[in-house]
Coordinates of C-alpha atoms in Angstrom, one line a residue:
Chain A
M1 CA -9.5 -29.4 3.0
R2 CA -6.9 -27.5 5.0
L3 CA -3.5 -26.0 4.0
N4 CA -1.5 -28.8 5.5
N5 CA -3.2 -31.2 3.0
L6 CA -3.0 -28.7 0.1
G7 CA 0.7 -28.1 0.6
E8 CA 2.5 -24.8 -0.1
I9 CA 2.5 -25.1 -3.9
G10 CA -1.2 -26.1 -3.9
A11 CA -2.1 -23.2 -1.7
I12 CA -0.2 -20.7 -3.9
K13 CA -2.0 -22.2 -6.9
K14 CA -5.3 -21.7 -5.1
I15 CA -4.4 -18.1 -4.3
T16 CA -3.3 -17.2 -7.9
Q17 CA -6.6 -18.6 -9.2
T18 CA -8.6 -16.0 -7.2
L19 CA -6.5 -13.1 -8.5
D20 CA -7.3 -11.1 -11.6
I21 CA -4.4 -10.4 -14.0
D22 CA -4.0 -7.9 -16.8
S23 CA -1.3 -9.3 -19.1
Q24 CA -0.7 -5.9 -20.6
K25 CA 0.5 -4.6 -17.3
I26 CA 1.8 -7.7 -15.6
I27 CA 4.5 -9.6 -17.3
R28 CA 5.0 -12.0 -14.5
G29 CA 2.3 -12.4 -11.9
P30 CA 1.6 -14.2 -8.6
G31 CA 3.3 -17.6 -8.1
E32 CA 5.3 -17.4 -11.3
D33 CA 8.8 -16.3 -10.5
D34 CA 11.1 -15.0 -7.7
C35 CA 9.7 -11.5 -8.5
A36 CA 6.7 -10.1 -10.2
V37 CA 7.5 -8.1 -13.3
V38 CA 5.2 -5.2 -13.9
R39 CA 4.8 -2.3 -16.3
T40 CA 4.4 1.1 -14.8
N41 CA 3.9 4.1 -17.1
N42 CA 7.4 4.4 -18.4
E43 CA 9.3 1.3 -17.3
K44 CA 9.4 -2.3 -16.2
L45 CA 9.9 -3.0 -12.5
L46 CA 10.6 -6.1 -10.4
F47 CA 8.5 -6.3 -7.2
A48 CA 8.8 -9.0 -4.5
S49 CA 8.0 -9.7 -0.8
D50 CA 9.2 -12.1 1.8
M51 CA 7.9 -12.7 5.3
L52 CA 10.1 -14.2 8.0
T53 CA 8.8 -15.3 11.4
R54 CA 10.8 -16.1 14.5
T55 CA 9.3 -19.6 14.8
R56 CA 9.7 -20.6 11.2
H57 CA 12.8 -18.8 9.8
L58 CA 14.7 -17.1 12.6
P59 CA 16.2 -19.5 15.2
K60 CA 16.4 -18.1 18.7
E61 CA 20.2 -18.2 18.4
M62 CA 20.1 -15.6 15.7
P63 CA 21.3 -12.1 16.8
Y64 CA 19.0 -9.1 16.0
H65 CA 21.6 -7.7 13.5
N66 CA 21.5 -10.9 11.6
I67 CA 17.7 -11.0 11.6
G68 CA 17.6 -7.6 10.0
W69 CA 20.3 -8.5 7.5
T70 CA 18.6 -11.7 6.5
A71 CA 15.1 -10.1 6.1
V72 CA 16.7 -7.8 3.5
A73 CA 19.0 -10.5 2.0
V74 CA 16.2 -12.9 1.1
N75 CA 14.5 -10.1 -0.9
L76 CA 17.7 -9.1 -2.6
S77 CA 18.1 -12.7 -3.5
D78 CA 14.7 -12.6 -5.4
I79 CA 16.1 -9.7 -7.4
A80 CA 19.4 -11.6 -8.0
A81 CA 17.5 -14.6 -9.3
M82 CA 15.9 -12.4 -12.0
G83 CA 19.3 -10.8 -12.9
G84 CA 18.0 -7.4 -11.8
H85 CA 19.3 -4.3 -9.9
P86 CA 17.8 -3.7 -6.4
L87 CA 16.4 -0.2 -5.8
F88 CA 14.2 0.3 -2.7
L89 CA 12.8 -1.8 0.1
T90 CA 10.1 -1.3 2.7
S91 CA 10.2 -3.2 5.9
S92 CA 7.3 -4.1 8.2
I93 CA 8.2 -5.2 11.7
G94 CA 5.9 -7.0 14.1
T95 CA 7.8 -7.3 17.4
P96 CA 7.4 -8.0 21.1
N97 CA 8.5 -5.5 23.6
I98 CA 12.3 -5.7 22.7
T99 CA 14.9 -3.1 23.9
K100 CA 15.8 0.0 22.0
E101 CA 19.3 -1.6 21.4
Q102 CA 17.8 -4.7 19.9
L103 CA 15.6 -2.6 17.6
T104 CA 18.7 -0.6 16.6
Q105 CA 20.7 -3.8 15.9
L106 CA 17.8 -5.1 13.8
T107 CA 17.4 -2.0 11.6
K108 CA 21.2 -1.6 11.4
G109 CA 21.4 -5.1 10.0
M110 CA 18.7 -4.2 7.4
N111 CA 20.5 -1.0 6.5
E112 CA 23.9 -2.7 6.1
C113 CA 22.6 -5.4 3.8
S114 CA 20.6 -3.1 1.6
R115 CA 23.5 -0.5 1.3
K116 CA 26.0 -3.3 0.5
H117 CA 23.9 -3.9 -2.6
D118 CA 23.2 -0.3 -3.5
S119 CA 19.6 -0.2 -2.3
Y120 CA 17.7 1.6 0.4
I121 CA 15.1 1.0 3.1
V122 CA 12.5 3.8 2.4
G123 CA 9.6 3.0 4.6
G124 CA 7.5 0.4 6.3
D125 CA 5.4 -0.3 9.3
L126 CA 5.8 -1.2 13.0
C127 CA 3.4 -3.0 15.2
Q128 CA 3.4 -5.1 18.4
H129 CA 3.3 -8.8 17.9
R130 CA 4.0 -11.8 20.2
E131 CA 7.1 -12.8 18.2
I132 CA 9.3 -11.1 15.6
V133 CA 7.7 -11.1 12.2
I134 CA 9.4 -9.2 9.4
N135 CA 8.2 -8.6 5.9
C136 CA 10.4 -6.8 3.5
S137 CA 9.2 -5.8 0.0
I138 CA 11.6 -4.8 -2.7
I139 CA 11.4 -3.1 -6.1
G140 CA 14.2 -3.4 -8.6
K141 CA 15.1 -2.7 -12.2
P142 CA 15.2 -5.6 -14.6
T143 CA 18.0 -5.9 -17.1
K144 CA 17.2 -6.4 -20.8
N145 CA 17.6 -10.2 -20.5
T146 CA 15.5 -10.8 -17.4
L147 CA 16.0 -14.3 -16.1
Y148 CA 12.7 -16.2 -15.7
R149 CA 12.1 -19.7 -14.5
D150 CA 10.6 -20.7 -17.8
G151 CA 13.4 -19.7 -20.1
A152 CA 15.4 -22.9 -20.2
N153 CA 15.7 -25.0 -23.3
P154 CA 17.0 -28.6 -23.9
Q155 CA 20.8 -28.9 -24.5
E156 CA 21.8 -26.2 -22.1
Y157 CA 23.9 -26.3 -19.1
L158 CA 22.7 -26.2 -15.4
A159 CA 24.9 -24.3 -13.0
V160 CA 24.9 -22.9 -9.5
T161 CA 26.8 -20.1 -7.8
G162 CA 28.8 -20.7 -4.6
Q163 CA 28.4 -23.8 -2.6
V164 CA 25.3 -25.6 -1.3
G165 CA 24.5 -27.5 1.8
T166 CA 26.4 -25.2 4.1
A167 CA 23.4 -23.5 5.5
G168 CA 21.6 -26.9 5.5
L169 CA 24.2 -28.3 7.9
A170 CA 23.7 -25.4 10.3
A171 CA 19.9 -25.8 10.1
K172 CA 20.2 -29.6 10.7
T173 CA 22.6 -29.3 13.6
I174 CA 21.0 -26.2 15.3
T175 CA 19.7 -28.3 18.1
G176 CA 23.3 -28.9 19.3
K177 CA 22.9 -32.7 19.3
H178 CA 25.4 -33.2 16.6
K179 CA 29.2 -32.8 16.9
L180 CA 30.9 -30.3 14.6
P181 CA 34.4 -28.9 14.7
E182 CA 34.2 -25.2 15.7
K183 CA 35.6 -24.0 12.4
V184 CA 32.9 -25.9 10.5
R185 CA 30.2 -24.8 12.8
K186 CA 31.1 -21.2 12.3
K187 CA 31.2 -21.5 8.6
A188 CA 27.8 -23.2 8.5
F189 CA 26.1 -20.7 10.8
K190 CA 27.6 -17.8 8.9
Q191 CA 25.9 -19.0 5.8
L192 CA 22.6 -19.6 7.6
F193 CA 22.7 -16.4 9.7
K194 CA 24.2 -14.0 7.2
P195 CA 23.2 -15.0 3.6
N196 CA 24.9 -13.2 0.8
P197 CA 22.6 -12.5 -2.1
R198 CA 24.2 -13.0 -5.5
I199 CA 23.2 -9.7 -7.0
K200 CA 26.4 -9.3 -9.2
E201 CA 26.3 -12.9 -10.2
G202 CA 22.7 -12.6 -11.3
Q203 CA 23.4 -9.6 -13.4
Y204 CA 26.5 -11.3 -15.0
I205 CA 24.4 -14.4 -15.8
S206 CA 21.7 -12.3 -17.4
K207 CA 24.2 -10.6 -19.6
N208 CA 26.1 -13.7 -20.6
G209 CA 23.8 -16.3 -22.1
G210 CA 21.7 -17.2 -19.0
T211 CA 18.3 -18.6 -20.0
S212 CA 16.6 -19.2 -16.7
A213 CA 17.3 -18.8 -13.0
I214 CA 15.8 -19.3 -9.5
D215 CA 17.3 -19.0 -6.0
V216 CA 17.9 -22.3 -4.2
S217 CA 16.7 -21.0 -0.8
D218 CA 14.1 -23.8 -0.7
G219 CA 16.6 -26.5 -1.6
L220 CA 18.7 -27.4 -4.7
L221 CA 16.7 -30.3 -5.9
H222 CA 13.4 -28.6 -5.2
S223 CA 14.5 -25.5 -7.2
T224 CA 15.8 -27.7 -10.0
K225 CA 12.3 -29.2 -10.2
Q226 CA 10.8 -25.8 -10.3
L227 CA 13.0 -24.8 -13.3
S228 CA 12.2 -28.0 -15.0
N229 CA 8.4 -27.6 -14.5
A230 CA 8.3 -24.0 -15.5
S231 CA 10.5 -24.5 -18.6
K232 CA 8.9 -27.8 -19.5
I233 CA 12.2 -29.4 -20.0
G234 CA 14.2 -32.1 -18.2
I235 CA 17.3 -31.7 -16.1
N236 CA 20.0 -34.2 -15.2
I237 CA 22.4 -33.3 -12.4
D238 CA 25.8 -34.9 -12.1
S239 CA 26.1 -35.5 -8.4
S240 CA 29.9 -35.4 -8.4
K241 CA 29.8 -31.8 -9.7
I242 CA 27.5 -30.3 -6.9
P243 CA 29.8 -27.8 -5.2
I244 CA 29.8 -28.8 -1.5
D245 CA 32.5 -27.6 0.9
P246 CA 34.7 -30.6 1.7
E247 CA 34.6 -29.8 5.4
I248 CA 30.9 -29.5 5.4
K249 CA 30.6 -32.8 3.5
S250 CA 32.9 -34.6 5.9
S251 CA 31.2 -33.3 9.0
A252 CA 27.8 -34.3 7.6
K253 CA 29.1 -37.8 7.0
K254 CA 30.5 -38.1 10.5
N255 CA 27.1 -37.2 11.8
N256 CA 25.3 -39.6 9.5
I257 CA 23.6 -36.8 7.7
D258 CA 22.7 -37.7 4.1
I259 CA 24.3 -35.3 1.7
M260 CA 21.3 -35.2 -0.7
E261 CA 19.1 -34.3 2.2
L262 CA 21.5 -31.6 3.2
I263 CA 21.5 -29.8 -0.1
D264 CA 17.7 -29.9 -0.2
I265 CA 17.2 -28.3 3.2
G266 CA 17.6 -24.8 1.7
G267 CA 18.9 -21.6 3.3
D268 CA 21.7 -21.2 0.8
Y269 CA 20.9 -18.1 -1.2
E270 CA 22.7 -19.2 -4.3
I271 CA 21.4 -18.9 -7.8
L272 CA 20.6 -22.0 -9.9
F273 CA 20.6 -21.2 -13.6
T274 CA 20.7 -22.6 -17.1
T275 CA 22.9 -21.1 -19.7
K276 CA 23.9 -21.5 -23.3
K277 CA 27.5 -20.5 -22.5
P278 CA 29.2 -22.8 -20.0
N279 CA 32.4 -20.9 -20.4
K280 CA 30.8 -17.6 -19.4
I281 CA 29.5 -18.2 -15.9
P282 CA 30.4 -16.2 -12.8
E283 CA 33.8 -17.1 -11.3
N284 CA 32.2 -18.7 -8.2
A285 CA 29.7 -20.8 -10.2
S286 CA 29.9 -24.5 -11.2
I287 CA 28.3 -26.4 -14.0
I288 CA 26.4 -29.3 -12.4
G289 CA 24.3 -30.7 -15.1
K290 CA 22.5 -30.5 -18.5
T291 CA 19.0 -29.9 -19.6
K292 CA 17.2 -32.3 -21.9
E293 CA 13.9 -32.8 -23.8
K294 CA 12.1 -35.2 -21.5
Q295 CA 10.5 -33.3 -18.6
E296 CA 12.0 -35.0 -15.5
V297 CA 14.6 -34.3 -12.9
T298 CA 17.3 -37.0 -12.6
I299 CA 20.5 -37.2 -10.6
D300 CA 23.2 -39.3 -12.4
H301 CA 20.3 -40.3 -14.7
Q302 CA 18.2 -41.7 -11.8
K303 CA 14.8 -40.2 -11.2
I304 CA 14.5 -38.4 -7.9
D305 CA 11.6 -37.2 -5.7
T306 CA 11.9 -34.0 -3.7
T307 CA 9.5 -31.6 -2.0
G308 CA 12.1 -29.2 -0.6
Y309 CA 10.9 -26.9 2.1
D310 CA 7.1 -26.8 2.3
H311 CA 5.6 -24.5 4.9
F312 CA 2.4 -26.5 5.1
K313 CA 3.9 -29.9 5.7
P314 CA 5.0 -29.8 9.3
E315 CA 5.5 -33.5 9.2
N316 CA 8.2 -32.9 6.6
P317 CA 11.4 -34.1 8.2
K318 CA 13.4 -31.3 6.5
E319 CA 11.6 -28.7 8.5
N320 CA 13.3 -27.3 11.6
Chain B
M1 CA 14.8 1.1 27.5
R2 CA 12.1 -1.0 25.8
L3 CA 9.6 -0.2 23.0
N4 CA 6.7 0.2 25.4
N5 CA 8.6 3.1 27.1
L6 CA 9.8 4.5 23.7
G7 CA 6.3 4.5 22.2
E8 CA 5.6 4.0 18.5
I9 CA 6.7 7.4 17.3
G10 CA 9.9 7.2 19.3
A11 CA 10.6 3.7 17.9
I12 CA 10.0 4.9 14.4
K13 CA 12.3 7.8 15.0
K14 CA 15.0 5.4 16.3
I15 CA 14.6 3.2 13.2
T16 CA 14.9 6.1 10.8
Q17 CA 18.1 7.2 12.5
T18 CA 19.8 3.9 11.6
L19 CA 18.9 4.1 7.9
D20 CA 21.0 5.7 5.2
I21 CA 19.1 8.0 2.8
D22 CA 20.1 9.4 -0.6
S23 CA 18.1 12.5 -1.1
Q24 CA 18.6 12.4 -4.8
K25 CA 16.8 9.1 -5.1
I26 CA 14.5 9.3 -2.1
I27 CA 12.1 12.3 -2.0
R28 CA 10.2 11.1 1.1
G29 CA 11.9 8.4 3.2
P30 CA 11.1 6.3 6.3
G31 CA 8.7 7.7 8.9
E32 CA 8.0 10.9 6.9
D33 CA 4.7 10.3 5.2
D34 CA 1.9 7.8 4.4
C35 CA 4.1 6.5 1.5
A36 CA 7.7 6.8 0.6
V37 CA 8.3 8.7 -2.7
V38 CA 11.2 7.4 -4.7
R39 CA 12.9 8.1 -8.0
T40 CA 13.5 5.1 -10.3
N41 CA 15.3 5.6 -13.6
N42 CA 12.5 7.3 -15.4
E43 CA 9.8 8.2 -13.0
K44 CA 8.6 8.8 -9.4
L45 CA 6.9 6.1 -7.5
L46 CA 4.9 5.9 -4.2
F47 CA 5.8 2.8 -2.1
A48 CA 4.2 1.8 1.2
S49 CA 3.6 -1.3 3.4
D50 CA 1.2 -2.1 6.2
M51 CA 1.2 -5.2 8.4
L52 CA -2.0 -6.4 10.1
T53 CA -2.1 -9.1 12.8
R54 CA -5.1 -11.0 14.1
T55 CA -4.4 -10.0 17.7
R56 CA -3.9 -6.3 17.0
H57 CA -6.0 -5.4 14.0
L58 CA -8.3 -8.2 12.9
P59 CA -10.9 -9.0 15.5
K60 CA -11.9 -12.7 15.6
E61 CA -15.4 -11.6 14.5
M62 CA -14.0 -10.4 11.1
P63 CA -14.7 -12.8 8.2
Y64 CA -11.8 -13.9 6.0
H65 CA -13.1 -12.0 3.0
N66 CA -13.1 -8.8 5.1
I67 CA -9.6 -9.5 6.3
G68 CA -8.3 -9.7 2.8
W69 CA -10.2 -6.6 1.8
T70 CA -8.9 -4.6 4.7
A71 CA -5.3 -5.7 4.2
V72 CA -5.4 -4.1 0.7
A73 CA -7.6 -1.2 1.7
V74 CA -5.2 0.1 4.3
N75 CA -2.4 0.2 1.7
L76 CA -4.7 1.9 -0.8
S77 CA -5.5 4.5 1.8
D78 CA -1.8 5.3 2.0
I79 CA -1.8 6.0 -1.7
A80 CA -5.0 8.0 -1.3
A81 CA -3.5 10.2 1.3
M82 CA -0.7 11.2 -1.1
G83 CA -3.3 11.9 -3.9
G84 CA -1.8 9.1 -6.0
H85 CA -2.9 6.3 -8.3
P86 CA -2.5 2.8 -7.0
L87 CA -0.7 0.3 -9.4
F88 CA 0.4 -3.0 -7.9
L89 CA 0.5 -4.8 -4.6
T90 CA 2.2 -7.8 -3.1
S91 CA 0.7 -9.7 -0.2
S92 CA 2.5 -11.8 2.3
I93 CA 0.3 -14.1 4.3
G94 CA 1.4 -15.8 7.5
T95 CA -1.4 -18.2 8.5
P96 CA -2.4 -21.1 10.7
N97 CA -3.8 -24.3 9.1
I98 CA -7.0 -22.7 7.8
T99 CA -9.2 -24.3 5.2
K100 CA -9.0 -24.0 1.5
E101 CA -12.3 -22.1 1.5
Q102 CA -11.0 -19.6 4.1
L103 CA -7.9 -19.0 2.1
T104 CA -10.0 -18.5 -1.0
Q105 CA -12.2 -16.0 0.8
L106 CA -9.2 -14.1 2.1
T107 CA -7.5 -13.7 -1.3
K108 CA -10.9 -13.0 -3.0
G109 CA -11.3 -10.1 -0.6
M110 CA -7.8 -8.8 -1.5
N111 CA -8.6 -9.1 -5.2
E112 CA -11.9 -7.4 -5.0
C113 CA -10.6 -4.4 -3.1
S114 CA -7.6 -4.0 -5.3
R115 CA -9.6 -4.3 -8.5
K116 CA -12.2 -1.9 -7.3
H117 CA -9.4 0.7 -7.2
D118 CA -7.8 -0.3 -10.5
S119 CA -4.8 -2.1 -9.0
Y120 CA -3.6 -5.7 -9.0
I121 CA -2.0 -8.2 -6.6
V122 CA 1.1 -9.4 -8.4
G123 CA 2.9 -11.5 -5.9
G124 CA 3.8 -12.2 -2.3
D125 CA 4.7 -14.9 0.1
L126 CA 2.9 -17.6 2.1
C127 CA 4.1 -19.1 5.3
Q128 CA 2.8 -20.9 8.3
H129 CA 2.2 -18.8 11.5
R130 CA 0.3 -19.2 14.7
E131 CA -2.1 -16.5 13.8
I132 CA -3.1 -14.6 10.7
V133 CA -0.5 -11.9 9.8
I134 CA -0.8 -10.1 6.5
N135 CA 1.6 -7.6 5.0
C136 CA 0.6 -5.9 1.8
S137 CA 3.0 -3.5 0.0
I138 CA 1.9 -1.2 -2.7
I139 CA 3.4 0.9 -5.4
G140 CA 1.6 3.8 -7.0
K141 CA 2.0 6.7 -9.3
P142 CA 2.1 10.1 -7.8
T143 CA 0.2 13.0 -9.3
K144 CA 2.0 16.3 -10.1
N145 CA 0.8 17.9 -6.8
T146 CA 1.7 15.0 -4.4
L147 CA 0.1 15.6 -1.0
Y148 CA 2.7 15.5 1.7
R149 CA 2.2 16.0 5.5
D150 CA 4.4 19.0 5.5
G151 CA 2.7 21.1 2.9
A152 CA 0.2 23.0 5.0
N153 CA 0.5 26.8 5.5
P154 CA -1.2 29.2 7.9
Q155 CA -4.6 30.6 6.8
E156 CA -5.7 27.5 5.0
Y157 CA -8.7 25.3 5.6
L158 CA -8.7 21.9 7.4
A159 CA -11.1 19.3 6.0
V160 CA -11.9 15.6 6.2
T161 CA -13.7 13.2 3.8
G162 CA -16.7 11.2 4.9
Q163 CA -17.5 10.8 8.6
V164 CA -15.4 9.9 11.5
G165 CA -16.1 7.9 14.7
T166 CA -18.1 5.2 13.0
A167 CA -15.4 2.6 13.0
G168 CA -14.4 3.8 16.5
L169 CA -17.8 2.9 17.8
A170 CA -17.5 -0.6 16.4
A171 CA -14.0 -1.0 17.9
K172 CA -15.2 0.3 21.3
T173 CA -18.3 -1.9 21.4
I174 CA -16.8 -5.1 19.9
T175 CA -16.9 -6.8 23.3
G176 CA -20.7 -6.8 23.1
K177 CA -21.1 -5.2 26.5
H178 CA -22.7 -2.1 25.1
K179 CA -26.2 -1.8 23.6
L180 CA -26.5 -0.6 20.0
P181 CA -29.6 -0.6 17.8
E182 CA -29.0 -3.3 15.1
K183 CA -29.0 -0.7 12.3
V184 CA -26.3 1.3 14.1
R185 CA -24.3 -1.8 14.9
K186 CA -24.3 -2.8 11.2
K187 CA -23.3 0.6 10.0
A188 CA -20.4 0.8 12.5
F189 CA -19.0 -2.7 11.8
K190 CA -19.3 -2.2 8.1
Q191 CA -16.9 0.8 8.4
L192 CA -14.5 -1.1 10.7
F193 CA -14.6 -4.4 8.7
K194 CA -14.8 -3.0 5.1
P195 CA -12.9 0.3 5.0
N196 CA -13.3 2.3 1.8
P197 CA -10.1 3.9 0.8
R198 CA -10.6 7.4 -0.6
I199 CA -8.6 7.1 -3.8
K200 CA -10.8 9.3 -6.0
E201 CA -11.1 11.9 -3.2
G202 CA -7.3 12.0 -2.8
Q203 CA -6.7 12.6 -6.5
Y204 CA -9.4 15.3 -6.5
I205 CA -7.8 17.1 -3.5
S206 CA -4.3 17.0 -5.1
K207 CA -5.7 18.6 -8.3
N208 CA -7.8 21.2 -6.5
G209 CA -5.7 23.2 -4.1
G210 CA -4.9 20.6 -1.5
T211 CA -1.7 21.4 0.4
S212 CA -1.2 18.5 2.8
A213 CA -2.9 15.3 3.7
I214 CA -2.8 12.2 5.9
D215 CA -5.2 9.3 6.5
V216 CA -7.0 9.4 9.9
S217 CA -6.6 5.6 10.5
D218 CA -4.9 6.3 13.8
G219 CA -7.5 8.9 15.0
L220 CA -8.6 12.3 13.9
L221 CA -6.9 14.3 16.6
H222 CA -3.7 12.3 16.4
S223 CA -3.6 12.8 12.6
T224 CA -4.2 16.5 13.0
K225 CA -1.3 16.7 15.3
Q226 CA 0.9 14.9 12.8
L227 CA 0.0 17.4 10.0
S228 CA 0.6 20.3 12.5
N229 CA 4.0 18.9 13.5
A230 CA 5.1 18.1 10.0
S231 CA 4.0 21.4 8.5
K232 CA 5.1 23.4 11.6
I233 CA 1.8 25.3 11.7
G234 CA -1.1 25.4 14.1
I235 CA -4.6 24.0 13.5
N236 CA -7.8 24.8 15.2
I237 CA -10.7 22.4 14.8
D238 CA -14.3 23.6 15.2
S239 CA -15.8 20.7 17.1
S240 CA -19.3 21.4 15.8
K241 CA -18.1 20.8 12.2
I242 CA -16.7 17.4 12.7
P243 CA -18.8 15.1 10.6
I244 CA -20.2 12.4 12.8
D245 CA -23.2 10.3 11.9
P246 CA -26.1 11.4 14.1
E247 CA -27.1 7.8 14.9
I248 CA -23.5 7.0 15.8
K249 CA -23.3 10.1 18.0
S250 CA -26.6 9.3 19.8
S251 CA -25.7 5.6 20.4
A252 CA -22.3 6.7 21.8
K253 CA -24.0 9.1 24.2
K254 CA -26.5 6.5 25.3
N255 CA -23.5 4.2 26.1
N256 CA -21.6 7.0 27.9
I257 CA -18.8 6.9 25.3
D258 CA -17.1 10.2 25.0
I259 CA -17.3 11.6 21.4
M260 CA -13.8 13.0 21.4
E261 CA -12.5 9.6 22.4
L262 CA -14.5 7.9 19.7
I263 CA -13.1 10.0 16.8
D264 CA -9.6 9.4 18.1
I265 CA -9.8 5.6 18.2
G266 CA -9.1 5.4 14.5
G267 CA -10.1 2.8 12.0
D268 CA -11.9 5.3 9.7
Y269 CA -9.9 5.4 6.5
E270 CA -10.8 9.0 5.7
I271 CA -8.4 11.7 4.4
L272 CA -7.7 14.7 6.6
F273 CA -6.3 17.5 4.5
T274 CA -5.6 21.2 4.3
T275 CA -6.6 23.2 1.3
K276 CA -6.4 26.7 -0.1
K277 CA -9.7 26.3 -1.8
P278 CA -12.6 25.5 0.6
N279 CA -15.1 25.6 -2.2
K280 CA -13.2 22.9 -4.2
I281 CA -13.2 19.9 -1.8
P282 CA -14.7 16.4 -2.6
E283 CA -18.5 16.2 -2.4
N284 CA -18.3 14.0 0.7
A285 CA -15.8 16.2 2.6
S286 CA -16.4 18.8 5.3
I287 CA -14.4 21.9 6.3
I288 CA -13.7 21.3 10.1
G289 CA -11.1 24.0 10.9
K290 CA -8.4 26.4 9.9
T291 CA -4.7 26.5 10.1
K292 CA -2.7 29.2 11.9
E293 CA 0.8 30.4 12.6
K294 CA 1.3 29.2 16.2
Q295 CA 2.2 25.5 16.2
E296 CA -0.4 23.9 18.4
V297 CA -3.6 21.9 17.9
T298 CA -6.7 23.3 19.5
I299 CA -10.4 22.3 19.5
D300 CA -12.7 25.4 19.7
H301 CA -9.5 27.3 20.6
Q302 CA -8.8 25.0 23.6
K303 CA -5.5 23.1 23.6
I304 CA -5.8 19.3 23.5
D305 CA -3.6 16.4 24.2
T306 CA -3.9 13.3 22.1
T307 CA -1.8 10.2 21.5
G308 CA -4.1 8.4 19.1
Y309 CA -3.4 4.7 18.6
D310 CA 0.1 3.7 19.7
H311 CA 1.1 0.2 19.2
F312 CA 3.6 0.3 22.0
K313 CA 1.4 1.7 24.8
P314 CA -0.7 -1.3 25.8
E315 CA -2.0 0.6 28.8
N316 CA -3.5 3.1 26.3
P317 CA -7.2 3.0 27.0
K318 CA -7.9 3.5 23.3
E319 CA -6.4 0.2 22.4
N320 CA -8.7 -2.7 21.8

């Protein structure tokens, strides 16, 4: 059996089965959450890594500055989804023979994004490769109420920060075959090419009754399913409450792009979370559903099926 | 100007210039040492990353178990070169559509190497890529006397653990064009395909008068030059003292491979260090030289020129 048949989740499961864990030292281990949570001598730390490749994640239209920014942002988003404080990153860069100016733009993008969120690039690696591959790793400080995927209970509220589907529209229309008004195109590509990790929001949620969280980078419905599976509870989403930019929605409709597909493409680095306190959510967040006993994900009480973005299903129509 | 003209060291210098540093929080930053040394709330941590790619670092002859082992070992070696204790690793894997069994072998190799040195894989990332690319990142605990590259003084001793040139012979003869006795071939390829990070030795050195250290993965002479440059001191190596396995040396000679080239190919994950106490070095280590005031690297008091392994000099004859 090969990875394409196993699928990404199956492969990650296979990996975690081969790894030893010491539950005294490792509070959250491989495959469990957006970050690992580990105990060093004196403190708890968040630790995560994300690899981006030109072919899979970094469209050729993406400027070097944005590549650097994004490589850091996706790691910060992992810290945000745990409600933590980012501290330090390493960045390993595999690159073809680019120019000095392109390299400078790349690392300036990394520096800007990390500094914006009070963290620093402290080291890494550099090697030659046939296409750009960047791996950033991050350590962060958890808050007292760390947000895990398995913390949701029935009778809580489901909410999401910002808006979803914006990056999805950019990913879906990147081939240039669709027609988008210039303003909408710019908005969509800004979201895809310069994601804004929700660090402050994550910290706010963790301090104000948040019970579980995940980032929706692999798609809203897919992430909802992950929260549901981890917490062993059900979730119903009210489709009318999903925060989608009206201009994005109308452009999608004009191009015959299904809205439900759009929000499940991923690329929006928003935080999906459950909370006991629907009145104490970040300003930019929206309540979009409720949790329940029966472990299933429904939209408007109809069961749905979603796989989100799966790296090992190249036949998956959602993949770019 | 492109990276091939800039060279690896030039490119790293360029990168570090674009990164902000807070010297209160970051004791050793980008490009300075084998690991970054950072201050979290309550403690100091070592943090490092290494990226390996199939084309550049992982010969096609290398089994998946060894690939996993090596990806972890090179990170452990960074901790060893600082005299530290490894704690936790993340591993990001970019991979083509390999089999479940190959993936299992890969991650079993990672697990075995990390467990052998009392550390754990706690998370990571998985994505599809046209060739195997692995990035491991590691955090570790420094000892009181952390070994930096810039800690050497004149009138100290230069020493190296284990033997050098063994992995170099494997790298040099991997094409199969050279003739090696089976026993020698096995020995050389074991060193190249299953490097043994010198964690215990690093800790011993840090506790027993070690003043500076670096791993020699990029070549013995190249690493000596890096210690010399960082510490702003000179180093003379006594060529007769360089520990090279006699069988490796004789096979190299028979194949007209220059011994000095061999030891500078790299791939031996040994620790090169300076110490005040030549009688308190690890059992497997050898004194190979002395430090001096005048900042230059000499062998038998003759000046040498070495570049070691440079990722961005493909014309470099040392590259495989």
